[in-house]
Coordinates of C-alpha atoms and ligand atoms in Angstrom, one line a residue:
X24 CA 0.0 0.0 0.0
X25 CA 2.9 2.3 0.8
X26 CA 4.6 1.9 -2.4
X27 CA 1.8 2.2 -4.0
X28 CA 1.3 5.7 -2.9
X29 CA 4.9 6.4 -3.4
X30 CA 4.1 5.7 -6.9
X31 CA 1.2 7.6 -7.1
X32 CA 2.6 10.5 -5.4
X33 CA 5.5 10.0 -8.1
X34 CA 3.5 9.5 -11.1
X35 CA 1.7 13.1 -9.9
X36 CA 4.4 14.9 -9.6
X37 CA 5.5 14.9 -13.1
X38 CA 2.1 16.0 -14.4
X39 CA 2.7 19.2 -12.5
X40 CA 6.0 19.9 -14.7
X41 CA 3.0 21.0 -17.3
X42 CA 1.1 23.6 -16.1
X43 CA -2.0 25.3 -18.4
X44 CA -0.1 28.7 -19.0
X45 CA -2.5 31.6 -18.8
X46 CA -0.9 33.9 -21.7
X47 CA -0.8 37.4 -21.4
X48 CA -3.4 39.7 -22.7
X49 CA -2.8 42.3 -25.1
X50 CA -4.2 46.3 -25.1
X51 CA -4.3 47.7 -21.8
X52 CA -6.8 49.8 -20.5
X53 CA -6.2 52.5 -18.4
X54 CA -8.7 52.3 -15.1
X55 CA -11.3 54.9 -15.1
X56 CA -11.7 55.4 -11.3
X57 CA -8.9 57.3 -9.8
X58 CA -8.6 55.5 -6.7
X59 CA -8.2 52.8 -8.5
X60 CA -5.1 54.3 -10.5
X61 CA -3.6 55.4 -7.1
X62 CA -4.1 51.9 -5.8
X63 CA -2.2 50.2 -8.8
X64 CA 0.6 52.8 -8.4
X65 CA 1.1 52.0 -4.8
X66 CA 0.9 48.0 -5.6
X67 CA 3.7 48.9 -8.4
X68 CA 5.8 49.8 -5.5
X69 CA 5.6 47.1 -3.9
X70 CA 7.6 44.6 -6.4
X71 CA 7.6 41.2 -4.6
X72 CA 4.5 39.5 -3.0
X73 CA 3.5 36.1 -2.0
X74 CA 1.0 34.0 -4.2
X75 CA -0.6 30.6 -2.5
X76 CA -2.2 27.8 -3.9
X77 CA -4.0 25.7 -1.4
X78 CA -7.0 23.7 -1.3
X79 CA -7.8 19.9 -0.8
X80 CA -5.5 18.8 -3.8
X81 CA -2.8 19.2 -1.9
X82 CA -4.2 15.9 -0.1
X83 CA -3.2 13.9 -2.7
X84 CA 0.4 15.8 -3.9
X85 CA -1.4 16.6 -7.3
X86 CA -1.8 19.6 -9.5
X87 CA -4.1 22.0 -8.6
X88 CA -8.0 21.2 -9.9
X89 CA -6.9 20.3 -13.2
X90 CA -7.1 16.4 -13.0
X91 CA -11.0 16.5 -12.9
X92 CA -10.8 18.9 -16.2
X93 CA -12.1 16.0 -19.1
X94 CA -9.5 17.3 -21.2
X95 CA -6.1 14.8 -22.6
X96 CA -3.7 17.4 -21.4
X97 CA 0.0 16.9 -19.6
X98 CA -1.5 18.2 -16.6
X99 CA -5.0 16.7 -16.6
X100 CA -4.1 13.3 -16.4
X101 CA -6.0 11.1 -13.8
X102 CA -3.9 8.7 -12.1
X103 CA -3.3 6.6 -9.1
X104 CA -6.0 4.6 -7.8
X105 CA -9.0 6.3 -9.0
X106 CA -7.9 7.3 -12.1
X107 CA -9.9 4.5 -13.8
X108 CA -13.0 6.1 -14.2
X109 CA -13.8 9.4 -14.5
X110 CA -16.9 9.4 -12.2
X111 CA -15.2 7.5 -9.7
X112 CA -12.3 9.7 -9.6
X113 CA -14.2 12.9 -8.9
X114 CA -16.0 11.8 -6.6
X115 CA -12.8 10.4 -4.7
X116 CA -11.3 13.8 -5.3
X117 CA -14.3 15.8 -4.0
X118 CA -14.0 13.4 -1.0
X119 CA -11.3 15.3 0.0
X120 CA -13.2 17.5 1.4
X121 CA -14.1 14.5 5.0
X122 CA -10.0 14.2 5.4
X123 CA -9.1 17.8 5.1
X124 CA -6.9 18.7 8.5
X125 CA -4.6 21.2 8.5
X126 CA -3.8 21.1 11.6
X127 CA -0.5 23.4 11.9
X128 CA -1.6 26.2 9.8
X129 CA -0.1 29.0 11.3
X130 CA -0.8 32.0 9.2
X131 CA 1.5 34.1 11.7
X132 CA 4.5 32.0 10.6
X133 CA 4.0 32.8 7.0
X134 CA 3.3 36.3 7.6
X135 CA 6.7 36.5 9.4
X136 CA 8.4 34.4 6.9
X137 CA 7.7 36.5 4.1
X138 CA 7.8 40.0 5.7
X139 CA 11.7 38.9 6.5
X140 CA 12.1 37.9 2.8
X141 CA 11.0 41.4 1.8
X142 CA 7.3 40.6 0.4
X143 CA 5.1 43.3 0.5
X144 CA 1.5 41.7 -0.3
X145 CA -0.5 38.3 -0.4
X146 CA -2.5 37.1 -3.1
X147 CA -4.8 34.0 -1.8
X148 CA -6.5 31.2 -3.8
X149 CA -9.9 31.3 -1.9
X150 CA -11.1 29.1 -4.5
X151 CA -9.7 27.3 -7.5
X152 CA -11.3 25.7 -10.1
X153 CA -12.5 22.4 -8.4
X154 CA -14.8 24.6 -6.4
X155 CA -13.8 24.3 -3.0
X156 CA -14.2 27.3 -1.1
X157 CA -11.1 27.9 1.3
X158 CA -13.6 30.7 3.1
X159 CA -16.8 30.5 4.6
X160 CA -19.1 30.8 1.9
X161 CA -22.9 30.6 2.5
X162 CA -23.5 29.7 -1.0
X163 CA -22.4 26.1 -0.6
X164 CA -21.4 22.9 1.5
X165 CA -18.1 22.4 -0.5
X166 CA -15.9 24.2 1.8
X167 CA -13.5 24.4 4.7
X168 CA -15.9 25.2 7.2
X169 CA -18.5 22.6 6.2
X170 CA -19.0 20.3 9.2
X171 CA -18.3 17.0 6.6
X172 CA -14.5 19.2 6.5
X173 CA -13.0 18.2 9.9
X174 CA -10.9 21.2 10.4
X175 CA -14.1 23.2 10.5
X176 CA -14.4 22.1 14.2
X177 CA -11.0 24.3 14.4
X178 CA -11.4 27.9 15.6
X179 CA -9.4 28.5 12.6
X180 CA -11.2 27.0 10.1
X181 CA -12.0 30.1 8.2
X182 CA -8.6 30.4 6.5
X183 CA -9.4 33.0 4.0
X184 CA -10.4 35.5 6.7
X185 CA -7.5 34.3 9.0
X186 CA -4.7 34.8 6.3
X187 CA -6.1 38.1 5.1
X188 CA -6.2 39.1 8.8
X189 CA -2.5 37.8 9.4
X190 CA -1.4 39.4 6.4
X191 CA -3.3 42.6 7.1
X192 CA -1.8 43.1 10.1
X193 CA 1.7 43.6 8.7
X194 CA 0.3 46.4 6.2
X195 CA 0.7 43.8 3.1
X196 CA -1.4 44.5 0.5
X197 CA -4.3 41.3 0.5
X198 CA -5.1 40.2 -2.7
X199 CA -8.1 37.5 -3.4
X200 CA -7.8 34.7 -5.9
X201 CA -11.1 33.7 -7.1
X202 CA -11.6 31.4 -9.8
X203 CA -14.6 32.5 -12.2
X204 CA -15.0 28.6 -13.6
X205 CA -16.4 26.0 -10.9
X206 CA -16.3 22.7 -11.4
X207 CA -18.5 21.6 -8.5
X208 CA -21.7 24.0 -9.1
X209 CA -24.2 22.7 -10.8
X210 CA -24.9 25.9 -12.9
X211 CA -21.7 25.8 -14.5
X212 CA -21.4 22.1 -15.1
X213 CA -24.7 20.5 -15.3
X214 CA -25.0 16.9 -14.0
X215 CA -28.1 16.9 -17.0
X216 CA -24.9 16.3 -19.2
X217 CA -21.4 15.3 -18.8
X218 CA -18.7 18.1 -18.4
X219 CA -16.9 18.0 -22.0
X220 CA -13.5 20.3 -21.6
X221 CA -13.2 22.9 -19.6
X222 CA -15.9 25.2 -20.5
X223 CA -19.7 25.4 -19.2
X224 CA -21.4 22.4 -20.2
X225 CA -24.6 23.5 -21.7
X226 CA -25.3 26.9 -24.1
X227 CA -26.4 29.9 -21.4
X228 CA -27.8 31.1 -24.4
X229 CA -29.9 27.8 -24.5
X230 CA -30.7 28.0 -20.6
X231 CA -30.7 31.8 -19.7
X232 CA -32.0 30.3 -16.0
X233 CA -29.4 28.3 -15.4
X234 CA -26.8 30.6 -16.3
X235 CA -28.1 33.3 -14.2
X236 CA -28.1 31.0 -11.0
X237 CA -24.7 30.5 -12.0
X238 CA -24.1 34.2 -12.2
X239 CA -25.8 35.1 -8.8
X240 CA -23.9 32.1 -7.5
X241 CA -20.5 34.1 -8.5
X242 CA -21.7 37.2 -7.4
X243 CA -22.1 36.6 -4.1
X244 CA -19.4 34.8 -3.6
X245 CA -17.3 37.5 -4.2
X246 CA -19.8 39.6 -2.6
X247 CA -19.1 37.3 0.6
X248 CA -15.3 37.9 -0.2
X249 CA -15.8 42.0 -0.3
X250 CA -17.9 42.2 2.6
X251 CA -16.7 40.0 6.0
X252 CA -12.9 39.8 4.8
X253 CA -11.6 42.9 5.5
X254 CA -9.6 45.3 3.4
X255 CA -9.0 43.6 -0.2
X256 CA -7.0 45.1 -2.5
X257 CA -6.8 43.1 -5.4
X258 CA -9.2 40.9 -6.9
X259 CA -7.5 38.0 -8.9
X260 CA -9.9 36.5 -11.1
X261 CA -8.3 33.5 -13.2
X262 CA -10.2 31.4 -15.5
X263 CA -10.1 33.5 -18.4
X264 CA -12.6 31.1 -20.4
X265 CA -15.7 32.8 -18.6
X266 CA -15.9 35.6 -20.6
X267 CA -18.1 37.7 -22.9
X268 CA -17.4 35.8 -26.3
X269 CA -17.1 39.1 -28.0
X270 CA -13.5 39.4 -26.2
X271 CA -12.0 36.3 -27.4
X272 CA -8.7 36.0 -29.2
X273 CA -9.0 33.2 -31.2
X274 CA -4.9 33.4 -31.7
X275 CA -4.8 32.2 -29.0
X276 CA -5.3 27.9 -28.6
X277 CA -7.9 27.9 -25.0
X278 CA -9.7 30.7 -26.3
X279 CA -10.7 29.2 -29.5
X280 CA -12.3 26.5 -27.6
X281 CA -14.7 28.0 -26.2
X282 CA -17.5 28.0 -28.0
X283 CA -20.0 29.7 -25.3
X284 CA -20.6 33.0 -24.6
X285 CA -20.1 33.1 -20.9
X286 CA -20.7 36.3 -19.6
X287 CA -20.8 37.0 -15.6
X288 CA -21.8 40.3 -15.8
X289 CA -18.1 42.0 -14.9
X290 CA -19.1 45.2 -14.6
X291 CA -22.1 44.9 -12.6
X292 CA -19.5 42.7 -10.2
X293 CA -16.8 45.4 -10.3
X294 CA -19.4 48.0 -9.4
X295 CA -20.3 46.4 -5.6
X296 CA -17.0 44.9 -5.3
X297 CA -15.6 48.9 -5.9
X298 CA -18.4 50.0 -3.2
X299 CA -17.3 47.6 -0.5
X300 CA -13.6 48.0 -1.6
X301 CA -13.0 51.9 -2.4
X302 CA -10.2 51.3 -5.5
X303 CA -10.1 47.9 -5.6
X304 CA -7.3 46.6 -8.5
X305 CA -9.3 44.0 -10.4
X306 CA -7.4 41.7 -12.5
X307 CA -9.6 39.5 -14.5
X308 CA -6.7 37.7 -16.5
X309 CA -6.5 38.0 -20.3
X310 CA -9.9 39.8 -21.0
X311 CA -8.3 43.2 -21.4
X312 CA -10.4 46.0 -20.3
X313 CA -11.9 48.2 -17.5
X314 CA -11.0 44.9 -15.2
X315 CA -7.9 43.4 -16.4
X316 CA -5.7 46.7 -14.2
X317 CA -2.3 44.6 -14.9
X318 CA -1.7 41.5 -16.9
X319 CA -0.3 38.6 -15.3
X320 CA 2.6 36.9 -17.8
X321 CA 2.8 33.3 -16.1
X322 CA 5.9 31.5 -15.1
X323 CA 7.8 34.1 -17.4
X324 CA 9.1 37.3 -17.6
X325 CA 8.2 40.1 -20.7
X326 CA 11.6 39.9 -22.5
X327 CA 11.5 44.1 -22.0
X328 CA 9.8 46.6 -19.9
X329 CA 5.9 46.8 -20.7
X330 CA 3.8 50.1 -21.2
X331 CA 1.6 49.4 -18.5
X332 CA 1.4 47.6 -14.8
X333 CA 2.4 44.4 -14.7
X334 CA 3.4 40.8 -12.6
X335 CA 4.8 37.9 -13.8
X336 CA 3.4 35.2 -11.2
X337 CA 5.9 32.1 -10.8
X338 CA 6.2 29.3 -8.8
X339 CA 9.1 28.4 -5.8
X340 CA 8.6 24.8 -7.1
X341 CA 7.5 23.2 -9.9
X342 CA 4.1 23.5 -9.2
X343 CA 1.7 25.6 -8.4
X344 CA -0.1 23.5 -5.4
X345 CA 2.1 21.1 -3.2
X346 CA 3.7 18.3 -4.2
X347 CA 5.7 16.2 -1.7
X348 CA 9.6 16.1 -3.0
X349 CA 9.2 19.2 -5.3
X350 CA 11.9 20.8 -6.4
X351 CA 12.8 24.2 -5.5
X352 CA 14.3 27.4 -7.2
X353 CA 17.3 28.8 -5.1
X354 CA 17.6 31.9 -3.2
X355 CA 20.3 33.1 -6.1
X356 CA 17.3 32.0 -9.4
X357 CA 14.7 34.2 -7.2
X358 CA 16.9 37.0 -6.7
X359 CA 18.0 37.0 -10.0
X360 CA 14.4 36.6 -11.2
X361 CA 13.5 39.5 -8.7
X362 CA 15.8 42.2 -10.5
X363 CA 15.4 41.1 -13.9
X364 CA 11.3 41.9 -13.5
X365 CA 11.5 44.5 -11.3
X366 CA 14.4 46.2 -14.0
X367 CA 11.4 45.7 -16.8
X368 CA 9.3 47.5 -14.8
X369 CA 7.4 44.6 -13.1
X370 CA 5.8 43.1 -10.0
X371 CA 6.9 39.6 -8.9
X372 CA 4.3 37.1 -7.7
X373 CA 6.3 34.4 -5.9
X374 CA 4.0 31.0 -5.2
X375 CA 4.4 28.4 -2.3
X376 CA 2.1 25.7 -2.1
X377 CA 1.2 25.0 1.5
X378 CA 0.7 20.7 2.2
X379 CA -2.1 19.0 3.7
X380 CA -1.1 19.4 7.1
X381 CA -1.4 23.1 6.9
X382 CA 2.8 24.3 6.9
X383 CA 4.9 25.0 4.1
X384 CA 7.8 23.0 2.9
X385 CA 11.1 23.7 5.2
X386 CA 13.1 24.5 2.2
X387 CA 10.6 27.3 1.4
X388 CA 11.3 29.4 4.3
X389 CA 15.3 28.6 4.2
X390 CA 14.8 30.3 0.6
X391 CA 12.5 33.2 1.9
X392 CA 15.2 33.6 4.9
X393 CA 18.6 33.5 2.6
X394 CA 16.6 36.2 0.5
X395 CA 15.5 38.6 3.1
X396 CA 19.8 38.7 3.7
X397 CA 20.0 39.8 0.5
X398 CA 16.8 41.8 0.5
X399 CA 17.8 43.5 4.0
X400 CA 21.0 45.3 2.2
X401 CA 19.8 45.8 -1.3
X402 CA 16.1 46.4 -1.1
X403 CA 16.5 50.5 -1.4
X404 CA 17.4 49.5 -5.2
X405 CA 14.1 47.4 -5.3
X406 CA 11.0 48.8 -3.8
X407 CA 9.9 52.1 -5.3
X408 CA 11.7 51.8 -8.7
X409 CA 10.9 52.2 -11.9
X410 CA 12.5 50.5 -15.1
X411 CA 15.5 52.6 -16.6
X412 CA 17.3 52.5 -19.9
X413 CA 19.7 50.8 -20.9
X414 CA 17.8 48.5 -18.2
X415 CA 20.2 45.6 -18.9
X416 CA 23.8 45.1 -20.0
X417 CA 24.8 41.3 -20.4
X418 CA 24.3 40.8 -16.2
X419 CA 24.0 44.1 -15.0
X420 CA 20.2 45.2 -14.6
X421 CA 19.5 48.8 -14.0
X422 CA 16.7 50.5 -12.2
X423 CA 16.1 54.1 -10.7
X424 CA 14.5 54.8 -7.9
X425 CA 11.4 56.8 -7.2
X426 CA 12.3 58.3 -3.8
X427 CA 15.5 59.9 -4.2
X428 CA 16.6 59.6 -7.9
X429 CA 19.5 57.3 -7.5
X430 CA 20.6 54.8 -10.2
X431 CA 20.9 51.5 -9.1
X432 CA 23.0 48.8 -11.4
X433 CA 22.9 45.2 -9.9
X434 CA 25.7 43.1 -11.0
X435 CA 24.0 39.3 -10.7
X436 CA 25.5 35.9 -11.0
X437 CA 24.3 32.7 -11.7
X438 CA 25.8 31.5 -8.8
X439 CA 25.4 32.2 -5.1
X440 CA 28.6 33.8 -4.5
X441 CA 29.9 36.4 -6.8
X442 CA 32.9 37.1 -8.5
X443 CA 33.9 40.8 -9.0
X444 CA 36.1 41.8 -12.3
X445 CA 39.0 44.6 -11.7
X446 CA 36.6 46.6 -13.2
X447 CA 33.2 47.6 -14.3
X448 CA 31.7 49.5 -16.8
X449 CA 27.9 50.9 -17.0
X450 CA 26.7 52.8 -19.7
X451 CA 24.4 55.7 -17.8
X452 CA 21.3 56.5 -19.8
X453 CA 21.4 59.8 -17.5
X454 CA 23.4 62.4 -19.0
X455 CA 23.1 64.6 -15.8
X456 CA 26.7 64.3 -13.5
X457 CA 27.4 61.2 -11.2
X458 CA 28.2 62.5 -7.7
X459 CA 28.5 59.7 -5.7
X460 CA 29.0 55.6 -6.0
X461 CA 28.8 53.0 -3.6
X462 CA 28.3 49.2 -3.0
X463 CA 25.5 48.5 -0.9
X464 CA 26.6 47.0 2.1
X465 CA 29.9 48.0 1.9
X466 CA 31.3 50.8 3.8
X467 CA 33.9 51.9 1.3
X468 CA 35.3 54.4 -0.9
X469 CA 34.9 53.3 -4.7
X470 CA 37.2 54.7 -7.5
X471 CA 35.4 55.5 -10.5
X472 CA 35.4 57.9 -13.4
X473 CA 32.7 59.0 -15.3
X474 CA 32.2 60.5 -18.6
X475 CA 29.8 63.4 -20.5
X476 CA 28.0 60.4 -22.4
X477 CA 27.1 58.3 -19.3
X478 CA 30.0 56.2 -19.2
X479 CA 31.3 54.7 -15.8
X480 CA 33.8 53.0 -15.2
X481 CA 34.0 51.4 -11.7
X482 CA 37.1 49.9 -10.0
X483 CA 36.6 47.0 -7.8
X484 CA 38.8 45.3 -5.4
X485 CA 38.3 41.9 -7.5
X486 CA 37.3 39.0 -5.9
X487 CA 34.9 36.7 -4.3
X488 CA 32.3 38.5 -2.0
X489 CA 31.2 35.8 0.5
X490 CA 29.7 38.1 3.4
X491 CA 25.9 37.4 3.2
X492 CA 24.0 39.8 1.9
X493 CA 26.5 40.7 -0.8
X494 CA 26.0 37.0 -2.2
X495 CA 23.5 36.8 -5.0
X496 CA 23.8 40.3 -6.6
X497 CA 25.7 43.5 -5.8
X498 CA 24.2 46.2 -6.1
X499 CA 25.9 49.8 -7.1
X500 CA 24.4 53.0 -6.5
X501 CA 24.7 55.8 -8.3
X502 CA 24.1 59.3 -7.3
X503 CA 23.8 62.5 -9.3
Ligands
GLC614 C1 -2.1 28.2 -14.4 C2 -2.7 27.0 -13.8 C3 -3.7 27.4 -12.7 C4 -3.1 28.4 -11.7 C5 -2.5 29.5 -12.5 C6 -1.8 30.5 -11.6 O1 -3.0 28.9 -15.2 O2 -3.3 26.2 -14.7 O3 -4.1 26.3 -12.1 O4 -4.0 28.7 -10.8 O5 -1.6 29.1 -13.4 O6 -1.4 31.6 -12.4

């Protein structure tokens, strides 16, 4: 029995390697209500949060939802004991619910975890695809705090809330996943036939009724969400296959399967949601508009800067949800992934799947604690930037802060420690006259010249800097 679930956790873990990637939208919209433009300037910032994936999936190690999507994909495969039959495998994995026990959650940890790493806001699955509600939702028994959920007898059972209050403490900005799709409501797949892909299983133009159950359904939810949760900020609404089918691109491959038109009503959503949450950022991915306020490139980064907000979401791990034995990005990848976005003008979304039992991975917060080192030193080149031209030169990144119009040039490696050269040359977009250079971190006078045309030329002492904190990337910083 045990190596059969060694297997099975095995087998699992490689359909996570294939992840549905959520491309990015094209034409951004510029937000009409000016609180909403301040928020979105305040979230841009902010440049590093925390993304979580969690639900009752993470029971059985596999991909998040996707393995009760009938569609022959990488990472939709059924396996493991109930893979057999479809039927029977649902219904196993919406069993899930009467063993759910995450006894150690500890949202305080997390909180204190990623504050130290230098994350600045929290964006929360409160429910996936699959339908489970990780809040408590009066619109349905599949959810935490349904008494057939045994942590629901725990005074914590409300998770949603509790995270969002955690988080809230700490100032971070609180950001709600919500997936428009549901795989568990009968409105949106109807048990009268059998789900087919993805998509709504009958026409809503066929059964207006139905469709406007499933409508009200998602309305309150996120009503429920806006209302007893405290301050939201952002509103992350994935799924991008519910949508008005005037708005699909069919360039793109899962938008020209959907043959539906399946339209939730966004703005009459966004119009409540904005009541209850003065400025909300709404980011309802890929159906550019009034509601998409940033795009969301997935597990990549925009090869330049964009012309409008952005966040490249990406996971620690392979995957998205937990998976036992995943493997893990180093400190020295997330730093480096850190300056290259934030250089381009972006947001980074960082994703840790919490387990079954309610804690993170140990690796996870080794990562979070070796980058809050580097964080601690370097961060003034981070938060409040903007992009800057030449914004990269072979491993240099540039960026320029906001608050006191310094240059900052970050000198990365694609190891952990980092090898200086004699010398260093940037090549200054900024005309106006350098003043001042230092190395974070580093209490010492740097020789450098600098030219009319922007040219510097830094010398280093050359070597290898092994004091932590300096490890990863240093950073220069260049004052006029
Ligand atoms: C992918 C996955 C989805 C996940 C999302 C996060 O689209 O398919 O499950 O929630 O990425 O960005």
């Amino acid at each position: 029995m045990k190596k059969l679930a060694l297997v099975l956790v095995l087998q699992l873990s490689l359909t996570c390697l294939f992840a549905q990637v959520h491309q990015m939208s094209k034409g951004y919209v510029v937000p009409e209500d000016t609180l909403v433009q301040q928020k979105i300037k305040k979230w841009e910032d902010l440049k590093f949060g925390l993304f979580m994936h969690w639900g009752t999936y993470s029971e059985w190690g596999v991909v998040e939802s996707w393995s009760i999507c009938p569609e022959d994909e990488g990472w939709t495969q059924r396996k493991g004991p109930y893979g057999a039959t479809y039927s029977g495998y649902k219904k196993a994995y919406e069993n899930l619910q009467t063993t759910f026990n995450p006894t150690k959650f500890n949202p305080d940890k997390w909180v204190r975890a990623a504050k130290d790493a230098g994350m600045k806001y929290v964006v929360f699955t409160t429910k996936h695809h699959d339908g489970f509600s990780m809040f408590d939702t009066k619109q349905t028994d599949y959810k935490i705090t349904s008494p057939k959920t045994p942590f629901s007898a725990n005074p914590k059972s409300n998770v949603t809330k509790e995270i969002f209050k955690a988080f809230s403490k700490e100032n971070f900005m609180i950001g709600a996943y919500f997936s428009k799709p549901d795989w568990h409501s009968e409105n949106y797949w109807w048990p009268y036939f059998p789900p087919k892909d993805r998509n709504v299983n009958y026409d809503p133009a066929k059964h207006p009724e139905q469709w406007q159950k499933f409508k009200d359904f998602t309305y309150n939810q996120i009503s429920e969400l806006m209302t007893d949760y405290g301050k939201v900020d952002i509103l992350w609404m994935d799924g991008g296959w519910v949508r008005p089918k005037s708005t699909i691109d069919t360039a793109v491959d899962w938008q020209k399967a959907i043959t539906f038109n399946q339209d939730i009503d966004m703005p009459k959503i966004a119009a409540m949601a904005r009541k209850k949450q003065p400025g909300l950022i709404m980011v309802d991915r890929t159906v550019a508009g009034q509601y998409e306020n940033y795009t969301t490139p997935e597990q990549q980064v925009p090869a330049a800067s964009l012309d409008h907000p952005w966040e490249s979401c990406i996971t620690m791990g392979n995957s998205w949800s937990y998976v036992p034995g995943d493997k893990y990005k180093s400190a020295n990848e997330i730093i480096s992934l850190l300056v290259k976005i934030v250089s381009r003008g972006g947001n980074l979304l960082m994703n840790i799947g919490p387990g079954p039992d309610g804690d993170w991975d140990p690796v996870a917060y080794s990562r979070l604690q070796q980058i809050g080192k580097w964080i601690k030193i370097n961060g003034e080149g981070i938060y409040r930037s903007a992009a800057v031209a030449p914004y990269s030169e072979n491993n240099i990144y540039y960026t320029k802060s906001v608050k006191n119009n310094a240059t900052y040039a970050f000198f990365t490696s694609d190891k952990e420690s980092l090898t200086l050269p004699a010398t260093i040359t940037l090549h200054l977009n900024d005309k106006a006259k350098v003043k001042k250079i230092s190395l974070l971190g580093i209490n010492k006078k740097l020789k450098w010249t600098a030219d009319k045309a922007g040219t510097v030329v830094i010398q280093n002492s050359p070597g290898t800097l092994t004091q932590s904190g300096l490890l990863n990337a240093a950073v220069y910083k260049i004052k006029y």
